[in-house]
Amino acid sequence: MTKIRLIRTIPFLSTLIFASAVASGAGAEMPPPLTGGETVQPSIADAQSPLPAGAVHFQGYLGQQLDLCITNRIAAQDVEELLRPFRERKDINEWRSEFWGKWITSAIAAYRYTGDPKLKEIIDRAVNGLLETQTPDGYIGSYPDQGHRKSWDIWGRKYTLLGLLAWYDVTGDKKILEAACRHADFLLSEVGPGKASPFENDRWHGLASSSVLEPMSLLYRHTGRPQYLEFCEYLVHRWPDPQGPDILHKALADVPVFAMFPGPKPVVKNYGDGGESKAYEMMSCFEGLTELYRLTGAPAYREAVGKIHDNIDRSEITITGSGSDWERWCDGRRRQSLPWHTGMETCVTATWIKFSFQLLRLTGDSRYADDIEQAACNALLGAQSLDGTWWAGDTPLAGTKRKASLQCGMNMNCCVANGPRALLLLPQVAVTRDALGPVINLYGQIDAHVELPSGHQLRLEQFSDYPQTGVVRIRLTLDQPESFTLKLRIPAWSEKTRLTINGRTQKVAPGLYAALARSWRPGDEILLTLDLRTRLVAAPGDPTHVAVTRGPIVFARDQRLESGDVDAPVALRADRHGFIAALLETEGKPKEVWLALKVPMADGTATLPMCDFASAGNTWDRKSQYRVWLPLK
Ligand SMILES: [Zn+2]
């Protein structure tokens, strides 16, 4: 086993800048260590770190979407409904025990974003209600004693552990950490060397159960208790077992993700051939492997997480930034212009965003932020209902979007619980910091407070209606002149970018950060203009279909915007550089449409009306039937 440095350090209390009662940073008193362990400093330091809670605030369209989600979905959740499965303990094949953990991690992210005491009250109630269901053996779950480890049991325990650790991060409440330890210890008493296999009874080749790697790695970080790290290493070393998923070797060997688990096609008709390659569960394992890499520094883990992300990007991620057919990988990138009606599960979209953020933090490579923006602006926002109360389970590239169905006899659905987790991650992605200073990853009406390497505070205000226009004005407010490096993400699609500081032009390149190292003064102003020319994009491997994009936004035909058949062929022609002279419409669009575009037809006599993919289909019925890949005449 790789040697781990054990360093006593301040526990991972989040700095709540709106809650001064929480001690943080210099001057914080070090609490006594837990018996049998200490917090652990990871072996591998991240390239980028999120800012403290409350440091970033969105306005504009994205801000409205977050507010709707927090008010109408997260804060409106019936907590008793989520606790019911844990009280009943009668599951056989259900995944009811994932809902509490998924919802509460989104609620905790919402609390970190808003600081709203009402949210804290709801979360406290949900945590205390859950802890009341913990039995003396340590188990917290929805399966009866004889059903332990069956079907989705370990998967659900994973989410419980993630939820408890997330609330411990905010509150520092040792009672919660101890409950999490007892919950984990019970799993260790059942599974491991000389005990049951972690993979038996797992419908998905051990992928669902193996995802417990993520919270188990985090629990080791919080406690330093060696049994948790040993369990993580045990799990990964058992992956090659006949019942196991063997995903470390497959990732290192670059086996395409859709070919990793060949098997009978799903019972429900689908077009892909992903067999048994369950997309979201697989990525959840690699999120865990990223956490384990931070602890151990094992080069194979680093190589595997990088390769699997490339693998998914190359073979599965479609133009709207997500993938999957009937929840499986399906060789989707190459086949995305074909008919495909159960595509882009919202759980896949959310986990792709989370996994990409893991790698952005780890590597500081801006392409992972490009992936997050693409998925967030299209597939993710395209799945939330207009009022924020619910989510679509799939966001196919043509057809209709539909309300995600109720699952397991509950007023809940896997995607409804998962979408908000990714949406509430965006404030953490938007502005981060590295060793040299702040990093801006997302643009819009965004206000951030950043602690500089010197310890001084900087306010970074963005004034922009991006992505309606490509112009972003950034104002820096600081007490005195100071030298540091400010990084701005220049998206790979922005071929012609203009960047000035106080009117003086700076050099930039697409697909990289512009690293602006200088002595900054109070009131300095940056003007960034991104290249929002409209493009015609040919479908991968299919020149008979094109899509229309403008910056990060994918556009679609939508039945509300035209009287003709949205599936009918069109005559569109790009200039020799791939661009087309389209215009955004500000007036006369349906009120549920965010961005409307008029695209000139090749004969010059008419224009094709289109709207952004997030708005397309958002009546969730045939009135707004839509299509992204357009057949060419
Ligand atoms: Zn789902």
Short mmCIF file of N, CA and C in Angstrom, two decimals, residues 443 469-474 488-491 493-501 503-510 514 516 525-533:
data_model
loop_
_atom_site.label_atom_id
_atom_site.label_comp_id
_atom_site.label_asym_id
_atom_site.label_seq_id
_atom_site.Cartn_x
_atom_site.Cartn_y
_atom_site.Cartn_z
N TYR A 443 -18.82 32.63 -16.81
CA TYR A 443 -19.13 34.04 -17.02
C TYR A 443 -20.62 34.30 -16.90
N THR A 469 -24.86 38.12 -25.07
CA THR A 469 -23.74 38.73 -25.80
C THR A 469 -22.45 38.13 -25.23
N GLY A 470 -21.35 38.35 -25.93
CA GLY A 470 -20.08 37.78 -25.50
C GLY A 470 -19.26 38.75 -24.67
N VAL A 471 -19.85 39.89 -24.29
CA VAL A 471 -19.07 40.93 -23.61
C VAL A 471 -19.18 40.75 -22.09
N VAL A 472 -18.02 40.64 -21.43
CA VAL A 472 -17.99 40.49 -19.98
C VAL A 472 -17.07 41.58 -19.41
N ARG A 473 -17.65 42.45 -18.58
CA ARG A 473 -16.83 43.48 -17.93
C ARG A 473 -16.57 43.01 -16.51
N ILE A 474 -15.31 43.03 -16.11
CA ILE A 474 -14.95 42.52 -14.77
C ILE A 474 -14.27 43.64 -13.99
N LEU A 488 -8.40 33.76 -16.43
CA LEU A 488 -9.72 33.78 -17.08
C LEU A 488 -9.78 32.63 -18.07
N ARG A 489 -10.83 31.84 -17.99
CA ARG A 489 -10.97 30.73 -18.95
C ARG A 489 -11.34 31.29 -20.33
N ILE A 490 -10.56 30.94 -21.32
CA ILE A 490 -10.91 31.26 -22.70
C ILE A 490 -11.42 29.97 -23.33
N PRO A 491 -12.73 29.86 -23.56
CA PRO A 491 -13.28 28.59 -24.05
C PRO A 491 -12.65 28.17 -25.37
N TRP A 493 -14.00 27.10 -27.94
CA TRP A 493 -14.76 27.53 -29.12
C TRP A 493 -14.55 29.01 -29.45
N SER A 494 -13.93 29.76 -28.57
CA SER A 494 -13.79 31.21 -28.79
C SER A 494 -12.53 31.49 -29.60
N GLU A 495 -12.67 31.44 -30.93
CA GLU A 495 -11.49 31.58 -31.80
C GLU A 495 -10.94 32.99 -31.77
N LYS A 496 -11.85 33.97 -31.83
CA LYS A 496 -11.41 35.37 -31.83
C LYS A 496 -11.86 36.02 -30.54
N THR A 497 -10.96 36.09 -29.60
CA THR A 497 -11.28 36.66 -28.29
C THR A 497 -10.56 37.99 -28.16
N ARG A 498 -11.23 38.98 -27.57
CA ARG A 498 -10.54 40.22 -27.26
C ARG A 498 -10.51 40.40 -25.76
N LEU A 499 -9.35 40.79 -25.26
CA LEU A 499 -9.22 40.97 -23.82
C LEU A 499 -8.39 42.22 -23.56
N THR A 500 -8.95 43.14 -22.78
CA THR A 500 -8.18 44.33 -22.42
C THR A 500 -8.20 44.51 -20.91
N ILE A 501 -7.10 45.08 -20.40
CA ILE A 501 -7.06 45.52 -18.99
C ILE A 501 -6.91 47.03 -19.02
N GLY A 503 -8.20 49.03 -20.89
CA GLY A 503 -8.10 49.47 -22.28
C GLY A 503 -6.90 48.92 -23.04
N ARG A 504 -5.95 48.28 -22.36
CA ARG A 504 -4.75 47.77 -23.06
C ARG A 504 -4.94 46.29 -23.41
N THR A 505 -4.69 45.97 -24.68
CA THR A 505 -4.97 44.64 -25.20
C THR A 505 -3.99 43.60 -24.66
N GLN A 506 -4.52 42.42 -24.34
CA GLN A 506 -3.71 41.30 -23.83
C GLN A 506 -3.78 40.15 -24.83
N LYS A 507 -2.74 39.33 -24.83
CA LYS A 507 -2.72 38.15 -25.70
C LYS A 507 -3.50 37.01 -25.06
N VAL A 508 -4.31 36.30 -25.87
CA VAL A 508 -5.04 35.14 -25.35
C VAL A 508 -5.05 34.03 -26.39
N ALA A 509 -5.32 32.81 -25.93
CA ALA A 509 -5.44 31.66 -26.84
C ALA A 509 -6.65 30.83 -26.43
N PRO A 510 -7.41 30.33 -27.43
CA PRO A 510 -8.58 29.52 -27.07
C PRO A 510 -8.19 28.21 -26.40
N ALA A 514 -6.26 32.58 -19.75
CA ALA A 514 -5.42 33.77 -19.89
C ALA A 514 -4.91 34.06 -18.48
N LEU A 516 -3.23 36.42 -16.12
CA LEU A 516 -2.91 37.84 -16.07
C LEU A 516 -2.14 38.14 -14.79
N GLU A 525 -10.12 47.38 -14.43
CA GLU A 525 -11.25 46.82 -15.16
C GLU A 525 -10.78 46.00 -16.35
N ILE A 526 -11.38 44.84 -16.49
CA ILE A 526 -11.07 43.93 -17.59
C ILE A 526 -12.27 43.90 -18.51
N LEU A 527 -12.02 43.93 -19.80
CA LEU A 527 -13.10 43.76 -20.76
C LEU A 527 -12.77 42.53 -21.61
N LEU A 528 -13.64 41.54 -21.51
CA LEU A 528 -13.44 40.29 -22.25
C LEU A 528 -14.56 40.18 -23.28
N THR A 529 -14.20 39.95 -24.52
CA THR A 529 -15.23 39.74 -25.54
C THR A 529 -15.00 38.38 -26.18
N LEU A 530 -15.94 37.47 -25.92
CA LEU A 530 -15.83 36.11 -26.44
C LEU A 530 -16.49 36.03 -27.82
N ASP A 531 -16.08 35.05 -28.57
CA ASP A 531 -16.48 34.92 -29.98
C ASP A 531 -17.81 34.17 -30.07
N LEU A 532 -18.90 34.93 -30.17
CA LEU A 532 -20.22 34.29 -30.21
C LEU A 532 -20.79 34.23 -31.62
N ARG A 533 -19.92 34.10 -32.61
CA ARG A 533 -20.47 33.90 -33.97
C ARG A 533 -21.20 32.56 -34.03
#
